[in-house]
Amino acid sequence: KSGLDPSGAWHAWGMACLRAGNLSSAREKFNRCLKPPVDLNQLTHGSRLVQDVIQYLESTVKPVLIADDDYFATLRELEATLRTRSLSLEMMCEGKGQHNSYYQECLFYLHSYGTNLAIISFYMRHDCMREALLHLLNKECPSEVFIEGIFVPSYENGKLHMLENLLETIDPGLESWGIYLIAACKYLQRKNYYNILYELQQFMKDHVRAAMTCIRFFAHGAKSYTELGGRQTWLVKIKDHLKVYLQEVSRSSGRKKMVFTFRKKMSATDVSRHINTVDLQMEVTKFLHRCEISGSSQMTGSPLPTLFGNNNMKMDVACKVMLEGKNIEEGFGIAFRVLQDFQLEATEVYSKVAKQLVKQQKYSEIRQLLKCVSESGVAAKNDGDNIILNCLDEFKNIPAEDLDNLIQDMDSDENKIQAYLLCNKLRSAYLVSVRQEKTRAVQLVQHVRQLAEDSREDVVQAICTQWL
């Protein structure tokens, strides 16, 4: 009469029937106020009213005795409901809970009015993980339901191995679980739970991704190569994963093509290239570890460069290896292989090293670097000269004798003149200029005279004018 919503009254009446143990009357009352969710895959446990019903039923430990006819009617209704919802009775747990009419009643309300997440969570609470998984598959639930309803409760309660065993039992090839397993990996990565991620990737036999996780275990957060020296077992594991992957690829290519839809694929060439990178990183790690222990290491930078980073980081590794040995020659071989294997810009790296050596006042080492570069067999004609030119930015800090020695080491007269001009050594530039072919010599001397005039070096200006 007053136009109020009667659902609250029906719900209260239904709860009263439940408390009195009259399950069939409760169903009739609840039928007038409970509605199935619009989206069964929403990430909630259904309406508050449904949750209240389930909560009460689950908290009722001792089943109340009810009339036999009513009891069997309840079971028959439940059976019909389950059949229409394509959930076979075989899927139901075989535990003692099945024989409890309250447990069956929970299932009735969940299947009639609950979301898939509510049903799955109910199964998980009652240690019916197999049923939860089968429901997930039958209803083709999205991966979010798997994560929230099954995966998170499993690892939080230490039941990850049980989950893995069940996934394998239901589908030994794991193909039907592909989207769920990949979603679980992404979830763990977002949460930074890398130990669980690595364990899951090994279970999935996803060797390429497992190798990538090992790279993180090796490189992440390391402050020194002494620290990385203690993590070399991860490099061995990376190689093991990649080798197993290569074996699987070669085995499957001989037979009928195996379909691994969710495992990461990689060409055999790429895998071999990555194995070479790991081998080289092992050498780099041993070398730099040794340098740090012996105390010859000077550079400290963060993040610590490894060969698993981008090209700039790989160039930093090459620089570090050359600079941290007892001398340039000691680390040059490894650095040269890094430059060759990754096709890096060698002159840029050598120039970087030369600049560091100027800062460290190791001028004789620059000459040793030039010797190593020219003996490498792949240096271009002007590489040595360009290295010297690039490190002359700091010429004011270089003692005069060392500066002259460096410039004298240059091959091309043109480059020597450029170097002298760069260092304001106009008299030396003039002396090299006059040795050139006449036409070129005139151009060079005119240029030197102009610079002498600009910088008011009267003596050099006069010499140039006299020669011209």
XYZ file of C-alpha atoms in Angstrom:
468
model
C 0.000 0.000 0.000
C 2.778 2.428 0.847
C 4.686 1.630 -2.367
C 7.876 0.573 -0.543
C 10.317 -1.954 -2.058
C 9.274 -5.360 -0.646
C 12.617 -7.080 -1.359
C 13.964 -6.295 2.141
C 10.957 -7.990 3.696
C 11.261 -11.069 1.432
C 14.975 -11.296 2.265
C 14.326 -11.093 6.022
C 11.581 -13.731 5.684
C 13.905 -15.980 3.665
C 16.657 -15.650 6.304
C 14.126 -16.547 8.998
C 13.175 -19.700 7.033
C 16.885 -20.602 6.722
C 17.393 -20.241 10.456
C 14.361 -22.439 11.032
C 15.920 -25.047 8.706
C 13.088 -24.809 6.147
C 15.296 -24.700 3.032
C 12.571 -25.039 0.369
C 10.509 -22.167 1.865
C 13.665 -20.054 2.033
C 14.272 -20.640 -1.683
C 10.733 -19.522 -2.500
C 11.112 -16.287 -0.476
C 14.563 -15.500 -1.865
C 13.325 -16.104 -5.391
C 11.200 -12.925 -4.981
C 14.115 -10.668 -4.017
C 17.324 -12.136 -5.459
C 18.313 -11.613 -9.098
C 21.119 -13.202 -11.134
C 23.945 -10.743 -12.006
C 23.860 -9.050 -15.413
C 27.519 -9.987 -16.006
C 28.530 -13.346 -14.559
C 32.223 -12.485 -15.066
C 32.242 -9.289 -13.016
C 34.971 -9.278 -10.361
C 32.611 -9.217 -7.379
C 30.978 -11.893 -5.254
C 27.480 -10.846 -6.291
C 24.936 -8.748 -4.409
C 25.184 -8.189 -0.659
C 21.904 -10.159 -0.178
C 23.359 -13.285 -1.857
C 26.570 -12.967 0.163
C 24.539 -12.818 3.391
C 22.753 -16.048 2.468
C 26.015 -17.866 1.638
C 27.702 -16.530 4.762
C 24.894 -17.841 6.955
C 24.797 -21.259 5.261
C 28.583 -21.658 5.528
C 28.573 -20.717 9.189
C 25.959 -23.367 10.000
C 28.067 -26.301 11.102
C 25.390 -28.840 12.051
C 22.730 -29.528 9.447
C 19.198 -29.185 10.777
C 17.015 -32.262 10.317
C 14.197 -31.703 7.881
C 11.416 -33.857 6.453
C 12.655 -36.575 4.083
C 10.407 -35.526 1.219
C 11.553 -31.945 1.506
C 15.196 -33.068 1.612
C 14.931 -35.133 -1.590
C 12.935 -32.393 -3.293
C 15.799 -30.013 -2.532
C 18.345 -32.373 -4.039
C 16.194 -32.974 -7.125
C 15.820 -29.230 -7.644
C 19.540 -28.767 -7.254
C 20.303 -31.549 -9.725
C 17.991 -29.981 -12.305
C 19.557 -26.558 -11.803
C 23.064 -27.889 -12.171
C 22.165 -29.786 -15.333
C 20.630 -26.748 -16.978
C 23.770 -24.811 -16.185
C 25.969 -27.458 -17.880
C 27.788 -28.330 -14.690
C 27.775 -32.101 -14.229
C 27.302 -33.597 -10.806
C 30.544 -35.523 -11.323
C 32.373 -32.229 -10.955
C 31.215 -31.845 -7.403
C 33.691 -32.443 -4.632
C 33.794 -35.892 -3.176
C 34.591 -34.585 0.293
C 32.322 -34.798 3.296
C 30.855 -31.387 2.491
C 28.771 -32.937 -0.290
C 26.654 -34.828 2.139
C 25.763 -31.636 3.951
C 22.512 -30.196 2.653
C 23.728 -26.721 3.568
C 26.724 -27.126 1.248
C 24.366 -28.146 -1.575
C 22.150 -25.210 -0.737
C 25.110 -22.834 -1.091
C 25.756 -24.212 -4.571
C 22.120 -23.725 -5.511
C 22.166 -20.017 -4.541
C 25.568 -19.421 -6.099
C 24.597 -21.000 -9.424
C 21.247 -19.212 -9.425
C 22.290 -15.748 -8.259
C 26.098 -15.593 -7.903
C 28.956 -14.564 -10.184
C 31.562 -16.992 -11.530
C 34.089 -15.503 -9.109
C 31.731 -16.204 -6.170
C 31.281 -19.852 -7.261
C 35.020 -20.371 -7.795
C 35.896 -18.695 -4.473
C 33.363 -20.938 -2.716
C 34.976 -24.069 -4.183
C 38.443 -22.790 -3.185
C 37.301 -22.098 0.407
C 36.121 -25.693 0.648
C 39.335 -27.194 -0.818
C 37.652 -28.088 -4.096
C 40.310 -26.640 -6.410
C 39.612 -29.144 -9.182
C 35.956 -28.086 -9.282
C 36.962 -24.426 -9.314
C 39.253 -25.057 -12.312
C 36.647 -27.057 -14.221
C 34.048 -24.344 -13.636
C 36.531 -21.759 -14.942
C 37.075 -23.801 -18.118
C 33.420 -24.700 -18.702
C 32.276 -21.105 -18.358
C 35.281 -19.757 -20.320
C 35.841 -17.172 -17.600
C 38.260 -14.294 -18.293
C 41.787 -14.463 -16.880
C 41.011 -11.872 -14.152
C 38.618 -14.387 -12.528
C 41.401 -17.017 -12.555
C 43.895 -14.608 -10.972
C 41.599 -13.368 -8.214
C 39.650 -16.545 -7.543
C 42.246 -19.306 -7.938
C 45.820 -18.161 -8.509
C 46.242 -15.574 -5.721
C 44.598 -17.781 -3.031
C 46.788 -20.716 -4.180
C 50.152 -19.017 -3.772
C 49.060 -17.116 -0.649
C 48.106 -20.412 1.016
C 51.174 -22.312 -0.198
C 49.156 -24.418 -2.653
C 50.900 -23.437 -5.884
C 52.254 -26.972 -6.428
C 48.794 -28.424 -5.919
C 47.428 -25.977 -8.499
C 50.190 -26.895 -10.983
C 49.513 -30.625 -10.508
C 45.782 -30.139 -11.131
C 46.352 -27.992 -14.231
C 48.560 -30.779 -15.624
C 46.119 -33.528 -14.652
C 43.194 -31.804 -16.396
C 45.256 -30.935 -19.507
C 48.768 -32.475 -19.688
C 49.756 -30.155 -22.584
C 48.522 -27.088 -20.595
C 47.135 -25.579 -23.822
C 43.665 -24.881 -22.376
C 45.354 -22.986 -19.524
C 47.551 -20.856 -21.820
C 45.754 -17.503 -21.438
C 45.432 -18.004 -17.682
C 49.101 -18.886 -17.193
C 50.316 -15.921 -19.265
C 47.997 -13.621 -17.266
C 49.419 -15.076 -14.026
C 52.969 -14.347 -15.258
C 52.057 -10.735 -16.095
C 50.413 -10.339 -12.691
C 53.520 -11.646 -10.877
C 55.760 -9.360 -12.940
C 53.631 -6.323 -12.035
C 53.864 -7.302 -8.369
C 57.651 -7.937 -8.640
C 57.152 -11.511 -7.377
C 59.993 -12.830 -9.519
C 60.715 -15.994 -7.518
C 57.145 -17.246 -7.949
C 57.243 -16.095 -11.602
C 60.398 -18.131 -12.267
C 58.873 -21.214 -10.616
C 55.717 -20.850 -12.736
C 57.706 -20.371 -15.975
C 59.632 -23.566 -15.262
C 56.357 -25.423 -14.696
C 55.041 -24.016 -18.004
C 58.260 -25.166 -19.736
C 58.448 -21.627 -21.109
C 62.242 -21.713 -21.358
C 62.767 -18.445 -23.217
C 60.812 -16.409 -20.650
C 62.467 -18.334 -17.796
C 65.860 -17.344 -19.257
C 64.709 -13.692 -19.336
C 63.760 -13.912 -15.646
C 67.215 -15.362 -14.859
C 68.772 -12.311 -16.576
C 66.891 -10.118 -14.104
C 68.066 -12.234 -11.154
C 71.645 -11.832 -12.424
C 71.716 -8.109 -13.193
C 69.042 -6.364 -11.104
C 70.218 -4.133 -8.274
C 73.898 -5.167 -8.448
C 76.260 -2.413 -7.302
C 79.574 -3.997 -8.344
C 81.050 -6.769 -10.459
C 82.169 -8.445 -7.225
C 78.449 -8.828 -6.487
C 77.784 -10.092 -10.028
C 80.652 -12.553 -9.573
C 78.593 -14.201 -6.852
C 75.573 -14.448 -9.160
C 77.212 -16.359 -12.011
C 75.041 -19.440 -11.393
C 72.196 -17.442 -12.982
C 74.240 -17.162 -16.192
C 74.606 -20.960 -16.214
C 70.831 -21.295 -15.751
C 70.155 -18.906 -18.662
C 72.306 -21.102 -20.912
C 70.598 -24.274 -19.662
C 67.121 -22.898 -20.452
C 68.160 -21.770 -23.938
C 69.845 -25.106 -24.706
C 66.749 -27.059 -23.607
C 64.627 -24.775 -25.816
C 66.918 -25.451 -28.813
C 66.631 -29.220 -28.222
C 62.827 -28.995 -28.068
C 62.692 -26.931 -31.268
C 64.940 -29.381 -33.141
C 62.947 -32.387 -31.829
C 59.590 -30.896 -32.812
C 60.814 -29.836 -36.284
C 61.631 -33.480 -37.084
C 58.106 -34.646 -36.254
C 54.695 -33.230 -36.903
C 54.734 -29.552 -35.939
C 54.014 -29.072 -32.248
C 51.869 -26.071 -31.414
C 53.029 -24.055 -28.428
C 50.574 -21.216 -28.504
C 51.477 -19.576 -25.205
C 55.201 -20.345 -24.811
C 57.518 -17.662 -26.141
C 59.076 -18.543 -29.493
C 62.493 -17.536 -30.796
C 64.466 -18.494 -33.900
C 67.388 -20.904 -33.438
C 69.739 -18.170 -34.734
C 68.545 -15.718 -32.068
C 68.864 -18.336 -29.329
C 72.455 -19.135 -30.404
C 73.218 -15.407 -30.410
C 71.868 -15.087 -26.852
C 73.971 -18.075 -25.732
C 77.060 -16.300 -27.146
C 76.060 -13.138 -25.230
C 75.858 -15.175 -21.999
C 79.308 -16.705 -22.664
C 80.771 -13.251 -23.258
C 79.061 -11.866 -20.131
C 80.634 -14.725 -18.159
C 84.080 -13.650 -19.402
C 83.363 -9.979 -18.667
C 82.096 -10.854 -15.167
C 85.147 -12.982 -14.318
C 87.542 -10.324 -15.645
C 85.923 -7.336 -13.886
C 85.373 -9.372 -10.711
C 89.122 -10.121 -10.694
C 89.960 -6.430 -11.320
C 87.764 -5.272 -8.433
C 89.285 -7.798 -6.038
C 92.868 -6.878 -7.062
C 92.036 -3.199 -6.559
C 92.835 -2.013 -10.099
C 89.187 -1.069 -10.651
C 88.587 2.705 -10.771
C 85.230 3.345 -12.418
C 82.030 3.355 -10.446
C 78.790 3.994 -12.240
C 75.156 3.128 -11.826
C 73.328 1.277 -13.079
C 76.066 -1.333 -13.459
C 76.482 -2.013 -17.202
C 76.004 -5.567 -18.534
C 75.684 -7.031 -22.028
C 71.950 -7.583 -21.434
C 71.230 -3.849 -21.748
C 70.881 -1.626 -24.832
C 73.775 -0.689 -27.157
C 74.828 2.273 -24.999
C 75.142 -0.041 -22.011
C 77.146 -2.563 -24.061
C 79.510 0.257 -25.080
C 79.883 1.108 -21.381
C 80.857 -2.527 -20.742
C 83.557 -2.333 -23.457
C 84.903 0.924 -21.919
C 84.831 -0.539 -18.405
C 86.745 -3.659 -19.464
C 89.503 -1.603 -21.146
C 89.837 0.889 -18.297
C 89.725 -1.466 -15.324
C 92.542 -3.852 -16.222
C 96.140 -3.354 -15.101
C 96.644 -1.702 -18.490
C 94.676 -1.147 -21.700
C 96.099 -4.249 -23.374
C 94.841 -6.614 -20.650
C 91.156 -5.952 -21.293
C 91.345 -4.975 -24.968
C 90.721 -8.515 -26.299
C 87.404 -8.937 -24.444
C 86.325 -5.356 -25.252
C 87.146 -5.883 -28.928
C 84.926 -9.022 -29.017
C 82.084 -7.049 -27.415
C 82.422 -4.371 -30.123
C 82.551 -6.987 -32.905
C 79.751 -9.276 -31.641
C 77.274 -6.417 -31.222
C 78.558 -4.336 -34.163
C 79.022 -1.287 -31.958
C 80.551 2.041 -33.000
C 84.184 1.209 -32.160
C 85.713 4.688 -32.675
C 83.156 6.198 -30.308
C 84.099 3.672 -27.608
C 87.845 4.159 -28.116
C 87.396 7.956 -27.930
C 85.434 7.593 -24.689
C 88.258 5.474 -23.248
C 90.897 8.002 -24.392
C 88.990 10.851 -22.683
C 88.872 8.823 -19.441
C 92.619 8.187 -19.707
C 93.238 11.956 -20.089
C 91.196 12.535 -16.896
C 93.257 9.846 -15.148
C 96.470 11.413 -16.590
C 97.513 8.080 -18.114
C 98.942 9.496 -21.343
C 101.183 6.512 -22.122
C 98.058 4.304 -21.950
C 96.489 6.370 -24.757
C 99.456 5.451 -26.939
C 98.983 1.792 -25.959
C 95.287 2.078 -26.899
C 96.260 3.412 -30.347
C 98.698 0.504 -30.793
C 95.988 -2.045 -29.866
C 93.497 -0.388 -32.242
C 95.916 -0.388 -35.193
C 96.880 -4.042 -34.504
C 93.217 -5.145 -34.280
C 93.152 -5.383 -38.074
C 89.768 -3.730 -38.565
C 90.653 -0.101 -37.843
C 90.082 2.436 -40.632
C 92.988 4.627 -41.765
C 92.041 7.682 -39.686
C 90.700 5.879 -36.576
C 93.820 6.511 -34.485
C 93.949 10.195 -35.480
C 90.237 10.654 -34.677
C 90.708 9.117 -31.230
C 93.455 11.658 -30.446
C 91.463 14.568 -31.895
C 88.445 13.603 -29.776
C 90.418 13.660 -26.529
C 92.078 17.032 -27.158
C 89.061 18.881 -25.724
C 90.892 18.587 -22.416
C 94.251 19.780 -23.897
C 94.692 22.516 -21.240
C 95.069 19.765 -18.643
C 97.618 17.769 -20.667
C 101.313 18.555 -19.990
C 103.058 20.095 -23.063
C 105.429 17.170 -23.620
C 102.664 14.542 -23.476
C 100.486 16.659 -25.765
C 103.309 16.903 -28.345
C 103.926 13.164 -28.144
C 100.232 12.434 -28.765
C 100.039 14.748 -31.783
C 103.319 13.359 -33.159
C 101.742 9.882 -33.045
C 99.124 10.955 -35.611
C 99.468 9.533 -39.133
C 98.079 12.344 -41.272
C 99.771 15.743 -41.499
C 96.374 17.342 -42.104
C 95.166 15.912 -38.795
C 98.346 17.039 -37.022
C 97.774 20.601 -38.257
C 94.125 20.418 -37.099
C 95.301 19.169 -33.690
C 97.918 21.923 -33.295
C 95.374 24.576 -34.248
C 92.888 23.097 -31.769
C 95.530 23.426 -29.016
C 96.576 26.961 -30.115
C 100.061 25.714 -31.069
C 100.251 27.935 -34.166
C 104.059 27.736 -34.617
C 103.923 23.896 -34.712
C 100.967 24.055 -37.143
C 103.038 26.389 -39.392
C 106.039 24.007 -39.379
C 103.893 21.043 -40.536
C 101.990 23.220 -43.082
C 105.106 24.319 -45.004
C 106.055 20.656 -45.600
C 102.910 20.080 -47.698
C 102.507 20.290 -51.474
C 102.886 23.959 -52.552
C 99.269 24.849 -53.380
C 97.958 23.187 -50.196
C 100.813 24.663 -48.143
C 99.848 28.181 -49.229
C 96.214 27.636 -48.152
C 97.295 26.217 -44.771
C 99.849 28.933 -44.018
C 97.313 31.645 -44.927
C 94.883 30.045 -42.462
C 97.562 29.910 -39.724
C 98.503 33.584 -40.394
C 94.822 34.619 -40.049
C 94.542 32.799 -36.699
C 97.851 34.357 -35.537
C 96.517 37.796 -36.449
C 93.259 37.137 -34.566
C 95.109 35.974 -31.447
C 97.791 38.707 -31.759
C 100.712 36.293 -32.065
C 102.965 38.712 -33.978
C 105.996 36.405 -34.306
C 104.033 33.581 -35.993
C 102.189 36.121 -38.154
C 105.510 37.556 -39.346
C 106.951 34.077 -40.123
C 103.848 33.186 -42.162
C 103.937 36.489 -44.071
C 107.645 36.034 -44.863
C 107.084 32.472 -46.162
C 104.092 33.502 -48.252
